[in-house]
mmCIF file with all atom_site columns, C-alpha atoms in Angstrom:
data_model
loop_
_atom_site.group_PDB
_atom_site.id
_atom_site.type_symbol
_atom_site.label_atom_id
_atom_site.label_alt_id
_atom_site.label_comp_id
_atom_site.label_asym_id
_atom_site.label_entity_id
_atom_site.label_seq_id
_atom_site.pdbx_PDB_ins_code
_atom_site.Cartn_x
_atom_site.Cartn_y
_atom_site.Cartn_z
_atom_site.occupancy
_atom_site.B_iso_or_equiv
_atom_site.pdbx_formal_charge
_atom_site.auth_seq_id
_atom_site.auth_comp_id
_atom_site.auth_asym_id
_atom_site.auth_atom_id
_atom_site.pdbx_PDB_model_num
ATOM 1   C CA . LEU Y 1 1   ? 92.691  91.697  108.061 1.00 36.00 ? 297 LEU Y CA 1
ATOM 2   C CA . TYR Y 1 2   ? 92.069  92.490  104.464 1.00 38.00 ? 298 TYR Y CA 1
ATOM 3   C CA . SER Y 1 3   ? 94.403  93.119  101.604 1.00 43.00 ? 299 SER Y CA 1
ATOM 4   C CA . SER Y 1 4   ? 95.280  96.635  100.421 1.00 45.00 ? 300 SER Y CA 1
ATOM 5   C CA . ALA Y 1 5   ? 93.430  95.855  97.170  1.00 46.00 ? 301 ALA Y CA 1
ATOM 6   C CA . ALA Y 1 6   ? 90.289  95.043  99.114  1.00 44.00 ? 302 ALA Y CA 1
ATOM 7   C CA . SER Y 1 7   ? 90.743  98.183  101.153 1.00 44.00 ? 303 SER Y CA 1
ATOM 8   C CA . ASP Y 1 8   ? 91.060  100.334 97.996  1.00 45.00 ? 304 ASP Y CA 1
ATOM 9   C CA . VAL Y 1 9   ? 87.781  98.855  96.660  1.00 42.00 ? 305 VAL Y CA 1
ATOM 10  C CA . TYR Y 1 10  ? 86.030  99.383  99.979  1.00 39.00 ? 306 TYR Y CA 1
ATOM 11  C CA . LYS Y 1 11  ? 86.918  103.049 99.897  1.00 41.00 ? 307 LYS Y CA 1
ATOM 12  C CA . ARG Y 1 12  ? 85.287  103.355 96.506  1.00 42.00 ? 308 ARG Y CA 1
ATOM 13  C CA . GLN Y 1 13  ? 82.086  101.397 97.240  1.00 41.00 ? 309 GLN Y CA 1
ATOM 14  C CA . THR Y 1 14  ? 79.467  101.498 99.935  1.00 37.00 ? 310 THR Y CA 1
ATOM 15  C CA . ASP Y 1 15  ? 77.847  98.085  99.593  1.00 37.00 ? 311 ASP Y CA 1
ATOM 16  C CA . SER Y 1 16  ? 77.079  96.756  103.107 1.00 35.00 ? 312 SER Y CA 1
ATOM 17  C CA . ASP Y 1 17  ? 78.689  93.258  102.701 1.00 43.00 ? 313 ASP Y CA 1
ATOM 18  C CA . LEU Y 1 18  ? 81.718  94.385  100.825 1.00 44.00 ? 314 LEU Y CA 1
ATOM 19  C CA . LEU Y 1 19  ? 84.063  94.467  103.904 1.00 39.00 ? 315 LEU Y CA 1
ATOM 20  C CA . ALA Y 1 20  ? 82.804  90.989  104.925 1.00 44.00 ? 316 ALA Y CA 1
ATOM 21  C CA . ARG Y 1 21  ? 84.020  89.695  101.569 1.00 49.00 ? 317 ARG Y CA 1
ATOM 22  C CA . ALA Y 1 22  ? 87.309  91.434  102.161 1.00 47.00 ? 318 ALA Y CA 1
ATOM 23  C CA . ILE Y 1 23  ? 87.659  89.874  105.561 1.00 42.00 ? 319 ILE Y CA 1
ATOM 24  C CA . LEU Y 1 24  ? 86.879  86.411  104.243 1.00 49.00 ? 320 LEU Y CA 1
ATOM 25  C CA . TRP Y 1 25  ? 89.213  87.012  101.346 1.00 49.00 ? 321 TRP Y CA 1
ATOM 26  C CA . SER Y 1 26  ? 92.108  86.848  103.917 1.00 48.00 ? 322 SER Y CA 1
ATOM 27  C CA . GLY Y 1 27  ? 91.228  83.134  104.324 1.00 52.00 ? 323 GLY Y CA 1
ATOM 28  C CA . ALA Y 1 28  ? 91.710  82.265  100.640 1.00 53.00 ? 324 ALA Y CA 1
ATOM 29  C CA . THR Y 1 29  ? 94.794  80.614  99.310  1.00 54.00 ? 325 THR Y CA 1
ATOM 30  C CA . PRO Y 1 30  ? 97.158  82.820  97.247  1.00 57.00 ? 326 PRO Y CA 1
ATOM 31  C CA . SER Y 1 31  ? 96.262  81.037  94.025  1.00 57.00 ? 327 SER Y CA 1
ATOM 32  C CA . ALA Y 1 32  ? 92.535  81.495  94.669  1.00 56.00 ? 328 ALA Y CA 1
ATOM 33  C CA . LYS Y 1 33  ? 93.073  85.239  95.469  1.00 54.00 ? 329 LYS Y CA 1
ATOM 34  C CA . ASN Y 1 34  ? 94.971  85.719  92.218  1.00 58.00 ? 330 ASN Y CA 1
ATOM 35  C CA . GLU Y 1 35  ? 92.309  83.942  90.203  1.00 55.00 ? 331 GLU Y CA 1
ATOM 36  C CA . ILE Y 1 36  ? 89.425  85.687  91.782  1.00 53.00 ? 332 ILE Y CA 1
ATOM 37  C CA . PHE Y 1 37  ? 91.001  89.119  91.559  1.00 55.00 ? 333 PHE Y CA 1
ATOM 38  C CA . ASN Y 1 38  ? 91.927  88.528  87.837  1.00 56.00 ? 334 ASN Y CA 1
ATOM 39  C CA . ILE Y 1 39  ? 88.433  87.412  86.968  1.00 52.00 ? 335 ILE Y CA 1
ATOM 40  C CA . THR Y 1 40  ? 86.692  90.215  88.779  1.00 51.00 ? 336 THR Y CA 1
ATOM 41  C CA . ASN Y 1 41  ? 89.303  92.769  87.758  1.00 50.00 ? 337 ASN Y CA 1
ATOM 42  C CA . GLY Y 1 42  ? 89.294  93.890  91.422  1.00 49.00 ? 338 GLY Y CA 1
ATOM 43  C CA . ASP Y 1 43  ? 85.539  94.459  91.476  1.00 50.00 ? 339 ASP Y CA 1
ATOM 44  C CA . PHE Y 1 44  ? 84.048  92.569  94.463  1.00 47.00 ? 340 PHE Y CA 1
ATOM 45  C CA . PHE Y 1 45  ? 80.496  93.225  93.219  1.00 45.00 ? 341 PHE Y CA 1
ATOM 46  C CA . ARG Y 1 46  ? 81.012  90.670  90.530  1.00 47.00 ? 342 ARG Y CA 1
ATOM 47  C CA . TRP Y 1 47  ? 81.523  88.050  93.211  1.00 45.00 ? 343 TRP Y CA 1
ATOM 48  C CA . ARG Y 1 48  ? 77.665  87.748  93.457  1.00 43.00 ? 344 ARG Y CA 1
ATOM 49  C CA . HIS Y 1 49  ? 77.700  86.081  90.062  1.00 44.00 ? 345 HIS Y CA 1
ATOM 50  C CA . MET Y 1 50  ? 80.651  83.826  90.570  1.00 44.00 ? 346 MET Y CA 1
ATOM 51  C CA . CYS Y 1 51  ? 80.502  80.004  91.269  1.00 40.00 ? 347 CYS Y CA 1
ATOM 52  C CA . PRO Y 1 52  ? 82.021  78.037  92.878  1.00 42.00 ? 348 PRO Y CA 1
ATOM 53  C CA . TYR Y 1 53  ? 83.821  80.924  94.597  1.00 42.00 ? 349 TYR Y CA 1
ATOM 54  C CA . ARG Y 1 54  ? 80.581  82.325  96.017  1.00 44.00 ? 350 ARG Y CA 1
ATOM 55  C CA . ALA Y 1 55  ? 79.956  79.257  98.233  1.00 41.00 ? 351 ALA Y CA 1
ATOM 56  C CA . GLN Y 1 56  ? 83.515  79.607  99.624  1.00 50.00 ? 352 GLN Y CA 1
ATOM 57  C CA . PHE Y 1 57  ? 82.977  83.222  100.745 1.00 50.00 ? 353 PHE Y CA 1
ATOM 58  C CA . TYR Y 1 58  ? 79.250  83.495  101.462 1.00 55.00 ? 354 TYR Y CA 1
ATOM 59  C CA . ASN Y 1 59  ? 78.356  80.176  103.108 1.00 68.00 ? 355 ASN Y CA 1
ATOM 60  C CA . MET Y 1 60  ? 81.178  80.004  105.542 1.00 81.00 ? 356 MET Y CA 1
ATOM 61  C CA . LYS Y 1 61  ? 80.043  78.996  109.030 1.00 90.00 ? 357 LYS Y CA 1
ATOM 62  C CA . VAL Y 1 62  ? 81.798  80.864  111.820 1.00 92.00 ? 358 VAL Y CA 1
ATOM 63  C CA . VAL Y 1 63  ? 81.103  79.996  115.582 1.00 95.00 ? 359 VAL Y CA 1
ATOM 64  C CA . ILE Y 1 64  ? 82.242  81.773  118.780 1.00 96.00 ? 360 ILE Y CA 1
ATOM 65  C CA . VAL Y 1 65  ? 82.892  79.360  121.655 1.00 96.00 ? 361 VAL Y CA 1
ATOM 66  C CA . ASP Y 1 66  ? 80.751  80.284  124.711 1.00 95.00 ? 362 ASP Y CA 1
ATOM 67  C CA . TYR Y 1 67  ? 81.833  78.977  128.098 1.00 93.00 ? 363 TYR Y CA 1
ATOM 68  C CA . ASN Y 1 68  ? 80.839  81.906  130.322 1.00 91.00 ? 364 ASN Y CA 1
ATOM 69  C CA . ALA Y 1 69  ? 84.374  83.218  130.386 1.00 88.00 ? 365 ALA Y CA 1
ATOM 70  C CA . GLY Y 1 70  ? 84.474  86.127  127.989 1.00 80.00 ? 366 GLY Y CA 1
ATOM 71  C CA . ASN Y 1 71  ? 82.627  88.960  126.331 1.00 81.00 ? 367 ASN Y CA 1
ATOM 72  C CA . VAL Y 1 72  ? 81.443  86.909  123.348 1.00 91.00 ? 368 VAL Y CA 1
ATOM 73  C CA . LYS Y 1 73  ? 78.843  89.442  122.349 1.00 91.00 ? 369 LYS Y CA 1
ATOM 74  C CA . SER Y 1 74  ? 81.432  92.135  121.687 1.00 89.00 ? 370 SER Y CA 1
ATOM 75  C CA . ILE Y 1 75  ? 83.139  89.729  119.224 1.00 90.00 ? 371 ILE Y CA 1
ATOM 76  C CA . GLN Y 1 76  ? 79.838  88.889  117.565 1.00 91.00 ? 372 GLN Y CA 1
ATOM 77  C CA . PHE Y 1 77  ? 78.891  92.587  117.205 1.00 89.00 ? 373 PHE Y CA 1
ATOM 78  C CA . ALA Y 1 78  ? 82.279  93.373  115.764 1.00 85.00 ? 374 ALA Y CA 1
ATOM 79  C CA . LEU Y 1 79  ? 81.836  90.554  113.177 1.00 85.00 ? 375 LEU Y CA 1
ATOM 80  C CA . GLN Y 1 80  ? 78.304  91.660  112.415 1.00 82.00 ? 376 GLN Y CA 1
ATOM 81  C CA . ARG Y 1 81  ? 79.599  95.227  111.635 1.00 78.00 ? 377 ARG Y CA 1
ATOM 82  C CA . LEU Y 1 82  ? 81.872  93.439  109.042 1.00 73.00 ? 378 LEU Y CA 1
ATOM 83  C CA . GLY Y 1 83  ? 79.009  91.538  107.618 1.00 74.00 ? 379 GLY Y CA 1
ATOM 84  C CA . VAL Y 1 84  ? 80.045  88.202  109.073 1.00 81.00 ? 380 VAL Y CA 1
ATOM 85  C CA . ASP Y 1 85  ? 77.128  86.250  110.815 1.00 84.00 ? 381 ASP Y CA 1
ATOM 86  C CA . ALA Y 1 86  ? 78.773  84.283  113.645 1.00 91.00 ? 382 ALA Y CA 1
ATOM 87  C CA . GLN Y 1 87  ? 76.958  81.971  116.053 1.00 94.00 ? 383 GLN Y CA 1
ATOM 88  C CA . ILE Y 1 88  ? 77.687  81.935  119.751 1.00 96.00 ? 384 ILE Y CA 1
ATOM 89  C CA . THR Y 1 89  ? 77.452  78.381  121.104 1.00 96.00 ? 385 THR Y CA 1
ATOM 90  C CA . TYR Y 1 90  ? 78.896  75.760  123.462 1.00 95.00 ? 386 TYR Y CA 1
ATOM 91  C CA . ASP Y 1 91  ? 77.266  72.951  121.561 1.00 96.00 ? 387 ASP Y CA 1
ATOM 92  C CA . ASN Y 1 92  ? 79.896  70.381  120.646 1.00 96.00 ? 388 ASN Y CA 1
ATOM 93  C CA . GLU Y 1 93  ? 78.352  69.264  117.411 1.00 96.00 ? 389 GLU Y CA 1
ATOM 94  C CA . THR Y 1 94  ? 77.774  72.814  116.105 1.00 97.00 ? 390 THR Y CA 1
ATOM 95  C CA . ILE Y 1 95  ? 81.339  73.752  116.891 1.00 97.00 ? 391 ILE Y CA 1
ATOM 96  C CA . SER Y 1 96  ? 82.704  70.532  115.219 1.00 97.00 ? 392 SER Y CA 1
ATOM 97  C CA . LYS Y 1 97  ? 80.793  71.365  112.032 1.00 95.00 ? 393 LYS Y CA 1
ATOM 98  C CA . ALA Y 1 98  ? 81.972  74.947  111.779 1.00 95.00 ? 394 ALA Y CA 1
ATOM 99  C CA . ASP Y 1 99  ? 84.311  76.217  109.144 1.00 93.00 ? 395 ASP Y CA 1
ATOM 100 C CA . LYS Y 1 100 ? 86.057  78.681  111.397 1.00 92.00 ? 396 LYS Y CA 1
ATOM 101 C CA . VAL Y 1 101 ? 86.111  78.685  115.259 1.00 95.00 ? 397 VAL Y CA 1
ATOM 102 C CA . ILE Y 1 102 ? 86.814  81.728  117.477 1.00 94.00 ? 398 ILE Y CA 1
ATOM 103 C CA . PHE Y 1 103 ? 87.932  80.806  121.013 1.00 95.00 ? 399 PHE Y CA 1
ATOM 104 C CA . PRO Y 1 104 ? 87.867  83.997  123.229 1.00 93.00 ? 400 PRO Y CA 1
ATOM 105 C CA . GLY Y 1 105 ? 88.385  84.289  126.928 1.00 90.00 ? 401 GLY Y CA 1
ATOM 106 C CA . GLN Y 1 106 ? 88.379  86.810  129.719 1.00 87.00 ? 402 GLN Y CA 1
ATOM 107 C CA . GLY Y 1 107 ? 89.211  86.333  133.389 1.00 88.00 ? 403 GLY Y CA 1
ATOM 108 C CA . GLU Y 1 108 ? 91.367  83.881  135.335 1.00 92.00 ? 404 GLU Y CA 1
ATOM 109 C CA . ALA Y 1 109 ? 92.836  80.682  133.727 1.00 94.00 ? 405 ALA Y CA 1
ATOM 110 C CA . ALA Y 1 110 ? 92.025  78.080  136.435 1.00 94.00 ? 406 ALA Y CA 1
ATOM 111 C CA . SER Y 1 111 ? 88.314  79.021  136.650 1.00 94.00 ? 407 SER Y CA 1
ATOM 112 C CA . ALA Y 1 112 ? 88.032  79.298  132.865 1.00 94.00 ? 408 ALA Y CA 1
ATOM 113 C CA . MET Y 1 113 ? 89.444  75.782  132.468 1.00 95.00 ? 409 MET Y CA 1
ATOM 114 C CA . GLU Y 1 114 ? 86.781  74.426  134.959 1.00 95.00 ? 410 GLU Y CA 1
ATOM 115 C CA . LYS Y 1 115 ? 84.091  76.005  132.837 1.00 95.00 ? 411 LYS Y CA 1
ATOM 116 C CA . LEU Y 1 116 ? 85.505  74.462  129.694 1.00 95.00 ? 412 LEU Y CA 1
ATOM 117 C CA . LYS Y 1 117 ? 85.521  71.057  131.370 1.00 95.00 ? 413 LYS Y CA 1
ATOM 118 C CA . SER Y 1 118 ? 81.877  71.453  132.503 1.00 95.00 ? 414 SER Y CA 1
ATOM 119 C CA . LYS Y 1 119 ? 80.814  71.674  128.901 1.00 95.00 ? 415 LYS Y CA 1
ATOM 120 C CA . GLY Y 1 120 ? 83.195  69.008  127.552 1.00 96.00 ? 416 GLY Y CA 1
ATOM 121 C CA . LEU Y 1 121 ? 85.006  71.692  125.471 1.00 96.00 ? 417 LEU Y CA 1
ATOM 122 C CA . ASP Y 1 122 ? 88.404  70.744  127.046 1.00 96.00 ? 418 ASP Y CA 1
ATOM 123 C CA . LEU Y 1 123 ? 88.188  67.549  125.035 1.00 96.00 ? 419 LEU Y CA 1
ATOM 124 C CA . LEU Y 1 124 ? 86.613  68.930  121.892 1.00 97.00 ? 420 LEU Y CA 1
ATOM 125 C CA . ILE Y 1 125 ? 88.797  71.976  121.173 1.00 97.00 ? 421 ILE Y CA 1
ATOM 126 C CA . PRO Y 1 126 ? 92.078  70.001  120.905 1.00 96.00 ? 422 PRO Y CA 1
ATOM 127 C CA . GLN Y 1 127 ? 90.459  67.674  118.358 1.00 96.00 ? 423 GLN Y CA 1
ATOM 128 C CA . LEU Y 1 128 ? 89.267  70.337  115.995 1.00 96.00 ? 424 LEU Y CA 1
ATOM 129 C CA . LYS Y 1 129 ? 90.755  70.226  112.490 1.00 94.00 ? 425 LYS Y CA 1
ATOM 130 C CA . GLN Y 1 130 ? 89.380  73.588  111.151 1.00 93.00 ? 426 GLN Y CA 1
ATOM 131 C CA . PRO Y 1 131 ? 91.202  76.905  111.828 1.00 91.00 ? 427 PRO Y CA 1
ATOM 132 C CA . VAL Y 1 132 ? 90.803  78.080  115.500 1.00 93.00 ? 428 VAL Y CA 1
ATOM 133 C CA . LEU Y 1 133 ? 91.513  81.616  116.540 1.00 91.00 ? 429 LEU Y CA 1
ATOM 134 C CA . GLY Y 1 134 ? 92.376  81.992  120.194 1.00 92.00 ? 430 GLY Y CA 1
ATOM 135 C CA . ILE Y 1 135 ? 91.858  85.498  121.668 1.00 90.00 ? 431 ILE Y CA 1
ATOM 136 C CA . CYS Y 1 136 ? 93.299  86.662  124.974 1.00 89.00 ? 432 CYS Y CA 1
ATOM 137 C CA . LEU Y 1 137 ? 92.658  84.029  127.644 1.00 93.00 ? 433 LEU Y CA 1
ATOM 138 C CA . GLY Y 1 138 ? 91.510  81.587  124.908 1.00 94.00 ? 434 GLY Y CA 1
ATOM 139 C CA . MET Y 1 139 ? 94.927  81.700  123.353 1.00 92.00 ? 435 MET Y CA 1
ATOM 140 C CA . GLN Y 1 140 ? 96.502  81.280  126.816 1.00 93.00 ? 436 GLN Y CA 1
ATOM 141 C CA . LEU Y 1 141 ? 94.463  78.120  127.452 1.00 95.00 ? 437 LEU Y CA 1
ATOM 142 C CA . MET Y 1 142 ? 95.472  76.655  124.110 1.00 95.00 ? 438 MET Y CA 1
ATOM 143 C CA . CYS Y 1 143 ? 99.024  76.281  125.574 1.00 94.00 ? 439 CYS Y CA 1
ATOM 144 C CA . LYS Y 1 144 ? 100.292 73.323  127.580 1.00 94.00 ? 440 LYS Y CA 1
ATOM 145 C CA . GLU Y 1 145 ? 100.224 75.182  130.964 1.00 95.00 ? 441 GLU Y CA 1
ATOM 146 C CA . THR Y 1 146 ? 100.118 78.602  132.466 1.00 94.00 ? 442 THR Y CA 1
ATOM 147 C CA . GLU Y 1 147 ? 101.587 80.085  135.636 1.00 93.00 ? 443 GLU Y CA 1
ATOM 148 C CA . GLU Y 1 148 ? 98.216  81.791  136.269 1.00 93.00 ? 444 GLU Y CA 1
ATOM 149 C CA . GLY Y 1 149 ? 96.765  79.538  138.934 1.00 91.00 ? 445 GLY Y CA 1
ATOM 150 C CA . ASN Y 1 150 ? 99.304  76.831  137.953 1.00 93.00 ? 446 ASN Y CA 1
ATOM 151 C CA . THR Y 1 151 ? 96.781  75.709  135.442 1.00 95.00 ? 447 THR Y CA 1
ATOM 152 C CA . ARG Y 1 152 ? 97.041  72.823  132.966 1.00 95.00 ? 448 ARG Y CA 1
ATOM 153 C CA . GLY Y 1 153 ? 95.991  73.990  129.479 1.00 95.00 ? 449 GLY Y CA 1
ATOM 154 C CA . LEU Y 1 154 ? 94.686  72.271  126.403 1.00 96.00 ? 450 LEU Y CA 1
ATOM 155 C CA . ASP Y 1 155 ? 98.253  71.472  125.209 1.00 94.00 ? 451 ASP Y CA 1
ATOM 156 C CA . ILE Y 1 156 ? 97.489  72.428  121.629 1.00 94.00 ? 452 ILE Y CA 1
ATOM 157 C CA . ILE Y 1 157 ? 100.578 74.605  121.654 1.00 92.00 ? 453 ILE Y CA 1
ATOM 158 C CA . PRO Y 1 158 ? 103.398 72.929  123.543 1.00 92.00 ? 454 PRO Y CA 1
ATOM 159 C CA . VAL Y 1 159 ? 104.675 75.900  125.541 1.00 92.00 ? 455 VAL Y CA 1
ATOM 160 C CA . LYS Y 1 160 ? 104.335 77.241  129.087 1.00 93.00 ? 456 LYS Y CA 1
ATOM 161 C CA . VAL Y 1 161 ? 102.724 80.673  129.678 1.00 93.00 ? 457 VAL Y CA 1
ATOM 162 C CA . THR Y 1 162 ? 104.644 82.709  132.267 1.00 93.00 ? 458 THR Y CA 1
ATOM 163 C CA . ARG Y 1 163 ? 104.044 86.131  133.893 1.00 91.00 ? 459 ARG Y CA 1
ATOM 164 C CA . PHE Y 1 164 ? 106.204 88.960  132.751 1.00 89.00 ? 460 PHE Y CA 1
ATOM 165 C CA . PRO Y 1 165 ? 109.274 89.350  134.996 1.00 89.00 ? 461 PRO Y CA 1
ATOM 166 C CA . ASP Y 1 166 ? 109.441 92.091  137.684 1.00 86.00 ? 462 ASP Y CA 1
ATOM 167 C CA . THR Y 1 167 ? 112.076 93.867  135.662 1.00 89.00 ? 463 THR Y CA 1
ATOM 168 C CA . VAL Y 1 168 ? 109.344 95.225  133.350 1.00 85.00 ? 464 VAL Y CA 1
ATOM 169 C CA . LYS Y 1 169 ? 106.118 97.054  134.068 1.00 86.00 ? 465 LYS Y CA 1
ATOM 170 C CA . VAL Y 1 170 ? 103.182 94.651  134.630 1.00 87.00 ? 466 VAL Y CA 1
ATOM 171 C CA . PRO Y 1 171 ? 100.717 94.835  133.108 1.00 87.00 ? 467 PRO Y CA 1
ATOM 172 C CA . GLN Y 1 172 ? 102.138 95.916  129.813 1.00 83.00 ? 468 GLN Y CA 1
ATOM 173 C CA . MET Y 1 173 ? 99.505  98.405  128.850 1.00 87.00 ? 469 MET Y CA 1
ATOM 174 C CA . GLY Y 1 174 ? 99.727  100.896 126.021 1.00 89.00 ? 470 GLY Y CA 1
ATOM 175 C CA . TRP Y 1 175 ? 101.074 101.320 122.572 1.00 91.00 ? 471 TRP Y CA 1
ATOM 176 C CA . ASN Y 1 176 ? 103.802 98.935  121.519 1.00 86.00 ? 472 ASN Y CA 1
ATOM 177 C CA . THR Y 1 177 ? 105.481 98.048  118.246 1.00 88.00 ? 473 THR Y CA 1
ATOM 178 C CA . VAL Y 1 178 ? 104.599 94.525  117.022 1.00 85.00 ? 474 VAL Y CA 1
ATOM 179 C CA . ASN Y 1 179 ? 107.041 92.327  115.215 1.00 83.00 ? 475 ASN Y CA 1
ATOM 180 C CA . HIS Y 1 180 ? 104.926 89.500  113.632 1.00 80.00 ? 476 HIS Y CA 1
ATOM 181 C CA . SER Y 1 181 ? 105.467 86.340  111.689 1.00 77.00 ? 477 SER Y CA 1
ATOM 182 C CA . LYS Y 1 182 ? 104.253 87.602  108.380 1.00 75.00 ? 478 LYS Y CA 1
ATOM 183 C CA . LYS Y 1 183 ? 101.640 84.843  108.134 1.00 75.00 ? 479 LYS Y CA 1
ATOM 184 C CA . ILE Y 1 184 ? 98.216  85.282  106.521 1.00 74.00 ? 480 ILE Y CA 1
ATOM 185 C CA . LEU Y 1 185 ? 96.705  86.532  109.732 1.00 74.00 ? 481 LEU Y CA 1
ATOM 186 C CA . PHE Y 1 186 ? 98.846  89.688  109.447 1.00 78.00 ? 482 PHE Y CA 1
ATOM 187 C CA . GLU Y 1 187 ? 98.462  90.251  105.703 1.00 77.00 ? 483 GLU Y CA 1
ATOM 188 C CA . GLY Y 1 188 ? 98.240  93.862  104.961 1.00 79.00 ? 484 GLY Y CA 1
ATOM 189 C CA . ILE Y 1 189 ? 99.709  94.789  108.427 1.00 82.00 ? 485 ILE Y CA 1
ATOM 190 C CA . SER Y 1 190 ? 103.150 96.306  108.364 1.00 86.00 ? 486 SER Y CA 1
ATOM 191 C CA . GLN Y 1 191 ? 106.042 95.038  110.353 1.00 88.00 ? 487 GLN Y CA 1
ATOM 192 C CA . ASP Y 1 192 ? 106.880 96.851  113.595 1.00 88.00 ? 488 ASP Y CA 1
ATOM 193 C CA . CYS Y 1 193 ? 103.493 98.609  113.527 1.00 88.00 ? 489 CYS Y CA 1
ATOM 194 C CA . TYR Y 1 194 ? 101.899 100.069 116.637 1.00 89.00 ? 490 TYR Y CA 1
ATOM 195 C CA . MET Y 1 195 ? 99.133  98.227  118.488 1.00 87.00 ? 491 MET Y CA 1
ATOM 196 C CA . TYR Y 1 196 ? 97.444  98.923  121.773 1.00 88.00 ? 492 TYR Y CA 1
ATOM 197 C CA . LEU Y 1 197 ? 98.045  96.036  124.168 1.00 83.00 ? 493 LEU Y CA 1
ATOM 198 C CA . CYS Y 1 198 ? 97.218  95.034  127.722 1.00 85.00 ? 494 CYS Y CA 1
ATOM 199 C CA . LEU Y 1 199 ? 99.416  92.069  128.698 1.00 85.00 ? 495 LEU Y CA 1
ATOM 200 C CA . LEU Y 1 200 ? 100.246 90.151  131.873 1.00 89.00 ? 496 LEU Y CA 1
ATOM 201 C CA . TYR Y 1 201 ? 101.628 86.950  130.541 1.00 89.00 ? 497 TYR Y CA 1
ATOM 202 C CA . THR Y 1 202 ? 103.966 85.766  127.754 1.00 87.00 ? 498 THR Y CA 1
ATOM 203 C CA . SER Y 1 203 ? 105.112 82.573  126.147 1.00 83.00 ? 499 SER Y CA 1
ATOM 204 C CA . PRO Y 1 204 ? 107.789 81.398  123.776 1.00 78.00 ? 500 PRO Y CA 1
ATOM 205 C CA . SER Y 1 205 ? 106.555 80.128  120.492 1.00 67.00 ? 501 SER Y CA 1
ATOM 206 C CA . PRO Y 1 206 ? 107.631 76.647  119.315 1.00 60.00 ? 502 PRO Y CA 1
ATOM 207 C CA . ARG Y 1 207 ? 110.254 78.581  117.314 1.00 58.00 ? 503 ARG Y CA 1
ATOM 208 C CA . ASP Y 1 208 ? 111.504 80.303  120.377 1.00 43.00 ? 504 ASP Y CA 1
ATOM 209 C CA . ARG Y 1 209 ? 110.055 83.668  119.483 1.00 39.00 ? 505 ARG Y CA 1
ATOM 210 C CA . THR Y 1 210 ? 108.322 85.428  122.222 1.00 40.00 ? 506 THR Y CA 1
ATOM 211 C CA . ARG Y 1 211 ? 104.560 85.962  122.063 1.00 47.00 ? 507 ARG Y CA 1
ATOM 212 C CA . SER Y 1 212 ? 102.477 87.801  124.536 1.00 46.00 ? 508 SER Y CA 1
ATOM 213 C CA . ARG Y 1 213 ? 99.013  86.962  125.976 1.00 46.00 ? 509 ARG Y CA 1
#
C-alpha cells in the first residue's frame, strides 16, 4: 500500500521506520503528497525535520478492534514489521479517539455479532467518523445482513452478503485476478493483478459491482 516512489526509496535505504512512513503516505491527500515529495525531493529521511507534516505521519493513532473473534495479534505483528504501532483494544473511548480503526474478524458471523454486542461495539462502530478498515469477517459484519447464520449486520454498507452459488467451487481458494476500484487503498497495485484468496461469501457493492468476503 505504498507508492512506487516510496518503494524506490525503500530499496535504496535501510532506515527501520522508512516503510512505515511509506505506508502512512498512502493516507495523505494527493496535494499533500505532491507538496511533501517536492519539498523532500523524494528523500523520506528529511521528513524528520518537517513540521507540520511530521505530526500527520508520526503521531497517528491506530487501533485494532478486539472482540475475541479474530487473530488480532497477527495484524499487530504485521503492522509492527512496517513500523506502525497499533493498539489492540475493545475500549469504546480508545477506539472513538483513534485516527484509524482496523476491524478484523475470523469465524462465524452470528457468534461474532454476539461478541460485538457484549462489548457495545455493535453500537459504536457504525457511529465512527474516522476511516475504518474491515478485514474478512469484519468487512462482512459491516454489511446490512449476511446469509451466514441469517445474521443481521451493522448496516454500514447497505448490501446483503450471500454464499457463492453451487455453480462455482466453494470455498474459492487460490490465486485469482482482482479488478479493483482504483481508490487510494489500491494505490500502486495494478489492475487485474493476482492475489491469493480464500472466499465463501460475496456481496454486491452499492454500485452493483461484486465484492467478495
